[in-house]
C-alpha cells in the first residue's frame, strides 16, 4: 500500500477511535443510544479483560490496527495507552502514563455503571408498561 493510504488510515483511525471513546463515555445519556452504548461498553470490557489475558490488560483492536498503520508510517514510539496518545497528540504535552491509565479506568467504570443502570431502568419501565397495557386490555373483556 502507498504512504497516502496509510496517512489516510492514520487520520481515519484517530477520528473513528476517538468517536468510539466519546460514544462509550456519553451515549448512555440518550435513550435512543443506550442499547448500542451498553453493547459497545461490554465489548470494550471483554476486549480489555478477556482478550487482555493474551494481549495485555486494556487490549483494544482499534489501537492495535491504528498503531500498525503508524508503524508503516515510521512511527515506532507509541505509548501503550491510546488515551495517552490522544492527549499527547492534541495538547502537545507529555502526560503521565500511569495517571492517564487511572483516569481512563475511572471514566470507563463510571460509563459502564451508568450504562448498566439506565439500561436496567429502561428495561424495567418497558416491562411495567407492557404489563399495564396487558392489564388494561384484560379489563376491556
PDB file of C-alpha atoms in Angstrom:
ATOM      1  CA  UNK A   1       0.000   0.000   0.000  1.00  0.00           C
ATOM      2  CA  UNK A   2       1.094   3.541  -0.619  1.00  0.00           C
ATOM      3  CA  UNK A   3       2.067   6.055   2.053  1.00  0.00           C
ATOM      4  CA  UNK A   4      -1.017   8.108   1.087  1.00  0.00           C
ATOM      5  CA  UNK A   5      -3.333   5.273   2.053  1.00  0.00           C
ATOM      6  CA  UNK A   6      -1.549   4.818   5.378  1.00  0.00           C
ATOM      7  CA  UNK A   7      -1.750   8.570   6.019  1.00  0.00           C
ATOM      8  CA  UNK A   8      -5.495   8.432   5.317  1.00  0.00           C
ATOM      9  CA  UNK A   9      -5.911   5.380   7.608  1.00  0.00           C
ATOM     10  CA  UNK A  10      -3.965   7.164  10.349  1.00  0.00           C
ATOM     11  CA  UNK A  11      -6.406  10.084  10.269  1.00  0.00           C
ATOM     12  CA  UNK A  12      -9.388   7.748   9.913  1.00  0.00           C
ATOM     13  CA  UNK A  13      -8.413   5.702  12.975  1.00  0.00           C
ATOM     14  CA  UNK A  14      -7.714   8.831  15.004  1.00  0.00           C
ATOM     15  CA  UNK A  15     -11.216  10.183  14.305  1.00  0.00           C
ATOM     16  CA  UNK A  16     -13.035   6.809  14.408  1.00  0.00           C
ATOM     17  CA  UNK A  17     -11.404   5.597  17.612  1.00  0.00           C
ATOM     18  CA  UNK A  18     -11.869   8.954  19.335  1.00  0.00           C
ATOM     19  CA  UNK A  19     -15.573   8.937  18.401  1.00  0.00           C
ATOM     20  CA  UNK A  20     -15.903   5.422  19.829  1.00  0.00           C
ATOM     21  CA  UNK A  21     -14.383   6.633  23.103  1.00  0.00           C
ATOM     22  CA  UNK A  22     -16.755   9.611  23.236  1.00  0.00           C
ATOM     23  CA  UNK A  23     -19.691   7.296  22.467  1.00  0.00           C
ATOM     24  CA  UNK A  24     -18.667   4.941  25.285  1.00  0.00           C
ATOM     25  CA  UNK A  25     -18.387   7.805  27.752  1.00  0.00           C
ATOM     26  CA  UNK A  26     -21.595   9.666  26.921  1.00  0.00           C
ATOM     27  CA  UNK A  27     -24.088   7.687  24.787  1.00  0.00           C
ATOM     28  CA  UNK A  28     -25.761   6.187  27.854  1.00  0.00           C
ATOM     29  CA  UNK A  29     -27.281   9.640  28.448  1.00  0.00           C
ATOM     30  CA  UNK A  30     -29.709   9.477  25.493  1.00  0.00           C
ATOM     31  CA  UNK A  31     -32.376   6.794  25.494  1.00  0.00           C
ATOM     32  CA  UNK A  32     -32.058   6.095  21.761  1.00  0.00           C
ATOM     33  CA  UNK A  33     -28.343   5.247  22.036  1.00  0.00           C
ATOM     34  CA  UNK A  34     -28.386   3.347  25.328  1.00  0.00           C
ATOM     35  CA  UNK A  35     -28.533  -0.197  23.965  1.00  0.00           C
ATOM     36  CA  UNK A  36     -25.758   0.445  21.465  1.00  0.00           C
ATOM     37  CA  UNK A  37     -23.736   2.089  24.228  1.00  0.00           C
ATOM     38  CA  UNK A  38     -24.184  -0.891  26.531  1.00  0.00           C
ATOM     39  CA  UNK A  39     -23.129  -3.296  23.787  1.00  0.00           C
ATOM     40  CA  UNK A  40     -20.039  -1.244  22.987  1.00  0.00           C
ATOM     41  CA  UNK A  41     -19.114  -0.816  26.662  1.00  0.00           C
ATOM     42  CA  UNK A  42     -19.444  -4.575  27.233  1.00  0.00           C
ATOM     43  CA  UNK A  43     -17.398  -5.344  24.108  1.00  0.00           C
ATOM     44  CA  UNK A  44     -14.721  -2.971  25.364  1.00  0.00           C
ATOM     45  CA  UNK A  45     -14.715  -4.642  28.790  1.00  0.00           C
ATOM     46  CA  UNK A  46     -14.439  -8.024  27.041  1.00  0.00           C
ATOM     47  CA  UNK A  47     -11.523  -6.794  24.961  1.00  0.00           C
ATOM     48  CA  UNK A  48      -9.716  -5.236  27.923  1.00  0.00           C
ATOM     49  CA  UNK A  49     -10.239  -8.158  30.310  1.00  0.00           C
ATOM     50  CA  UNK A  50     -10.672 -11.338  28.267  1.00  0.00           C
ATOM     51  CA  UNK A  51      -8.558 -10.600  25.198  1.00  0.00           C
ATOM     52  CA  UNK A  52      -6.269  -8.844  27.645  1.00  0.00           C
ATOM     53  CA  UNK A  53      -5.369 -12.244  29.093  1.00  0.00           C
ATOM     54  CA  UNK A  54      -3.422 -12.952  25.893  1.00  0.00           C
ATOM     55  CA  UNK A  55      -2.552  -9.452  24.659  1.00  0.00           C
ATOM     56  CA  UNK A  56      -2.227  -7.479  27.901  1.00  0.00           C
ATOM     57  CA  UNK A  57      -4.859  -5.788  30.059  1.00  0.00           C
ATOM     58  CA  UNK A  58      -6.560  -2.966  28.201  1.00  0.00           C
ATOM     59  CA  UNK A  59      -6.080  -4.524  24.757  1.00  0.00           C
ATOM     60  CA  UNK A  60      -8.090  -2.793  22.044  1.00  0.00           C
ATOM     61  CA  UNK A  61      -8.199  -3.977  18.423  1.00  0.00           C
ATOM     62  CA  UNK A  62      -8.651  -0.391  17.189  1.00  0.00           C
ATOM     63  CA  UNK A  63      -5.475   0.657  18.970  1.00  0.00           C
ATOM     64  CA  UNK A  64      -3.630  -2.335  17.548  1.00  0.00           C
ATOM     65  CA  UNK A  65      -4.733  -1.574  13.981  1.00  0.00           C
ATOM     66  CA  UNK A  66      -4.012   2.150  14.328  1.00  0.00           C
ATOM     67  CA  UNK A  67      -0.564   1.511  15.754  1.00  0.00           C
ATOM     68  CA  UNK A  68       0.202  -0.915  12.900  1.00  0.00           C
ATOM     69  CA  UNK A  69      -0.688   1.864  10.447  1.00  0.00           C
ATOM     70  CA  UNK A  70       1.519   4.338  12.319  1.00  0.00           C
ATOM     71  CA  UNK A  71       4.409   1.864  12.233  1.00  0.00           C
ATOM     72  CA  UNK A  72       4.043   1.675   8.434  1.00  0.00           C
ATOM     73  CA  UNK A  73       4.390   5.469   8.525  1.00  0.00           C
ATOM     74  CA  UNK A  74       7.616   5.122  10.534  1.00  0.00           C
ATOM     75  CA  UNK A  75       6.248   5.977  13.997  1.00  0.00           C
ATOM     76  CA  UNK A  76       7.512   3.229  16.302  1.00  0.00           C
ATOM     77  CA  UNK A  77       7.494   5.178  19.578  1.00  0.00           C
ATOM     78  CA  UNK A  78       3.848   4.842  20.578  1.00  0.00           C
ATOM     79  CA  UNK A  79       2.603   4.771  24.185  1.00  0.00           C
ATOM     80  CA  UNK A  80       0.820   1.651  25.416  1.00  0.00           C
ATOM     81  CA  UNK A  81      -2.324   3.716  26.060  1.00  0.00           C
ATOM     82  CA  UNK A  82      -4.329   5.107  23.165  1.00  0.00           C
ATOM     83  CA  UNK A  83      -5.828   7.714  25.501  1.00  0.00           C
ATOM     84  CA  UNK A  84      -2.331   8.925  26.360  1.00  0.00           C
ATOM     85  CA  UNK A  85      -1.558   9.069  22.641  1.00  0.00           C
ATOM     86  CA  UNK A  86      -4.681  11.202  22.061  1.00  0.00           C
ATOM     87  CA  UNK A  87      -3.966  13.562  24.945  1.00  0.00           C
ATOM     88  CA  UNK A  88      -0.309  13.947  23.955  1.00  0.00           C
ATOM     89  CA  UNK A  89      -1.234  14.483  20.293  1.00  0.00           C
ATOM     90  CA  UNK A  90      -3.968  17.010  20.967  1.00  0.00           C
ATOM     91  CA  UNK A  91      -2.182  19.021  23.666  1.00  0.00           C
ATOM     92  CA  UNK A  92       1.467  18.668  22.701  1.00  0.00           C
ATOM     93  CA  UNK A  93       2.173  17.669  26.309  1.00  0.00           C
ATOM     94  CA  UNK A  94       3.787  14.503  27.613  1.00  0.00           C
ATOM     95  CA  UNK A  95       1.267  13.434  30.259  1.00  0.00           C
ATOM     96  CA  UNK A  96       1.984  10.847  32.942  1.00  0.00           C
ATOM     97  CA  UNK A  97       1.016   7.396  31.592  1.00  0.00           C
ATOM     98  CA  UNK A  98       0.026   5.985  34.979  1.00  0.00           C
ATOM     99  CA  UNK A  99      -2.225   8.957  35.710  1.00  0.00           C
ATOM    100  CA  UNK A 100      -3.879   8.574  32.293  1.00  0.00           C
ATOM    101  CA  UNK A 101      -4.445   4.856  32.941  1.00  0.00           C
ATOM    102  CA  UNK A 102      -6.041   5.563  36.330  1.00  0.00           C
ATOM    103  CA  UNK A 103      -8.399   8.206  34.936  1.00  0.00           C
ATOM    104  CA  UNK A 104      -9.190   6.041  31.893  1.00  0.00           C
ATOM    105  CA  UNK A 105     -10.256   3.212  34.178  1.00  0.00           C
ATOM    106  CA  UNK A 106     -12.290   5.541  36.420  1.00  0.00           C
ATOM    107  CA  UNK A 107     -14.125   7.104  33.471  1.00  0.00           C
ATOM    108  CA  UNK A 108     -14.684   3.721  31.831  1.00  0.00           C
ATOM    109  CA  UNK A 109     -16.089   2.159  35.009  1.00  0.00           C
ATOM    110  CA  UNK A 110     -18.319   5.202  35.513  1.00  0.00           C
ATOM    111  CA  UNK A 111     -19.652   4.831  31.957  1.00  0.00           C
ATOM    112  CA  UNK A 112     -20.126   1.080  32.447  1.00  0.00           C
ATOM    113  CA  UNK A 113     -22.065   1.524  35.700  1.00  0.00           C
ATOM    114  CA  UNK A 114     -24.170   4.353  34.238  1.00  0.00           C
ATOM    115  CA  UNK A 115     -24.944   2.346  31.103  1.00  0.00           C
ATOM    116  CA  UNK A 116     -25.949  -0.782  33.022  1.00  0.00           C
ATOM    117  CA  UNK A 117     -28.066   1.308  35.423  1.00  0.00           C
ATOM    118  CA  UNK A 118     -30.021   3.227  32.765  1.00  0.00           C
ATOM    119  CA  UNK A 119     -30.492   0.131  30.585  1.00  0.00           C
ATOM    120  CA  UNK A 120     -31.907  -1.851  33.522  1.00  0.00           C
ATOM    121  CA  UNK A 121     -34.130   1.113  34.403  1.00  0.00           C
ATOM    122  CA  UNK A 122     -35.379   1.301  30.778  1.00  0.00           C
ATOM    123  CA  UNK A 123     -35.957  -2.457  30.692  1.00  0.00           C
ATOM    124  CA  UNK A 124     -37.984  -2.369  33.932  1.00  0.00           C
ATOM    125  CA  UNK A 125     -40.037   0.572  32.658  1.00  0.00           C
ATOM    126  CA  UNK A 126     -40.711  -1.269  29.398  1.00  0.00           C
ATOM    127  CA  UNK A 127     -41.875  -4.391  31.273  1.00  0.00           C
ATOM    128  CA  UNK A 128     -44.083  -2.321  33.582  1.00  0.00           C
ATOM    129  CA  UNK A 129     -45.639  -0.519  30.608  1.00  0.00           C
ATOM    130  CA  UNK A 130     -46.251  -3.823  28.829  1.00  0.00           C
ATOM    131  CA  UNK A 131     -47.849  -5.304  31.966  1.00  0.00           C
ATOM    132  CA  UNK A 132     -50.036  -2.223  32.372  1.00  0.00           C
ATOM    133  CA  UNK A 133     -51.220  -2.465  28.760  1.00  0.00           C
ATOM    134  CA  UNK A 134     -51.975  -6.155  29.215  1.00  0.00           C
ATOM    135  CA  UNK A 135     -53.909  -5.412  32.396  1.00  0.00           C
ATOM    136  CA  UNK A 136     -55.892  -2.687  30.638  1.00  0.00           C
ATOM    137  CA  UNK A 137     -56.692  -4.955  27.699  1.00  0.00           C
ATOM    138  CA  UNK A 138     -57.995  -7.619  30.112  1.00  0.00           C
ATOM    139  CA  UNK A 139     -60.436  -5.093  31.621  1.00  0.00           C
ATOM    140  CA  UNK A 140     -61.969  -4.478  28.209  1.00  0.00           C
ATOM    141  CA  UNK A 141     -63.332  -8.011  28.074  1.00  0.00           C
TER     142      UNK A 141
END
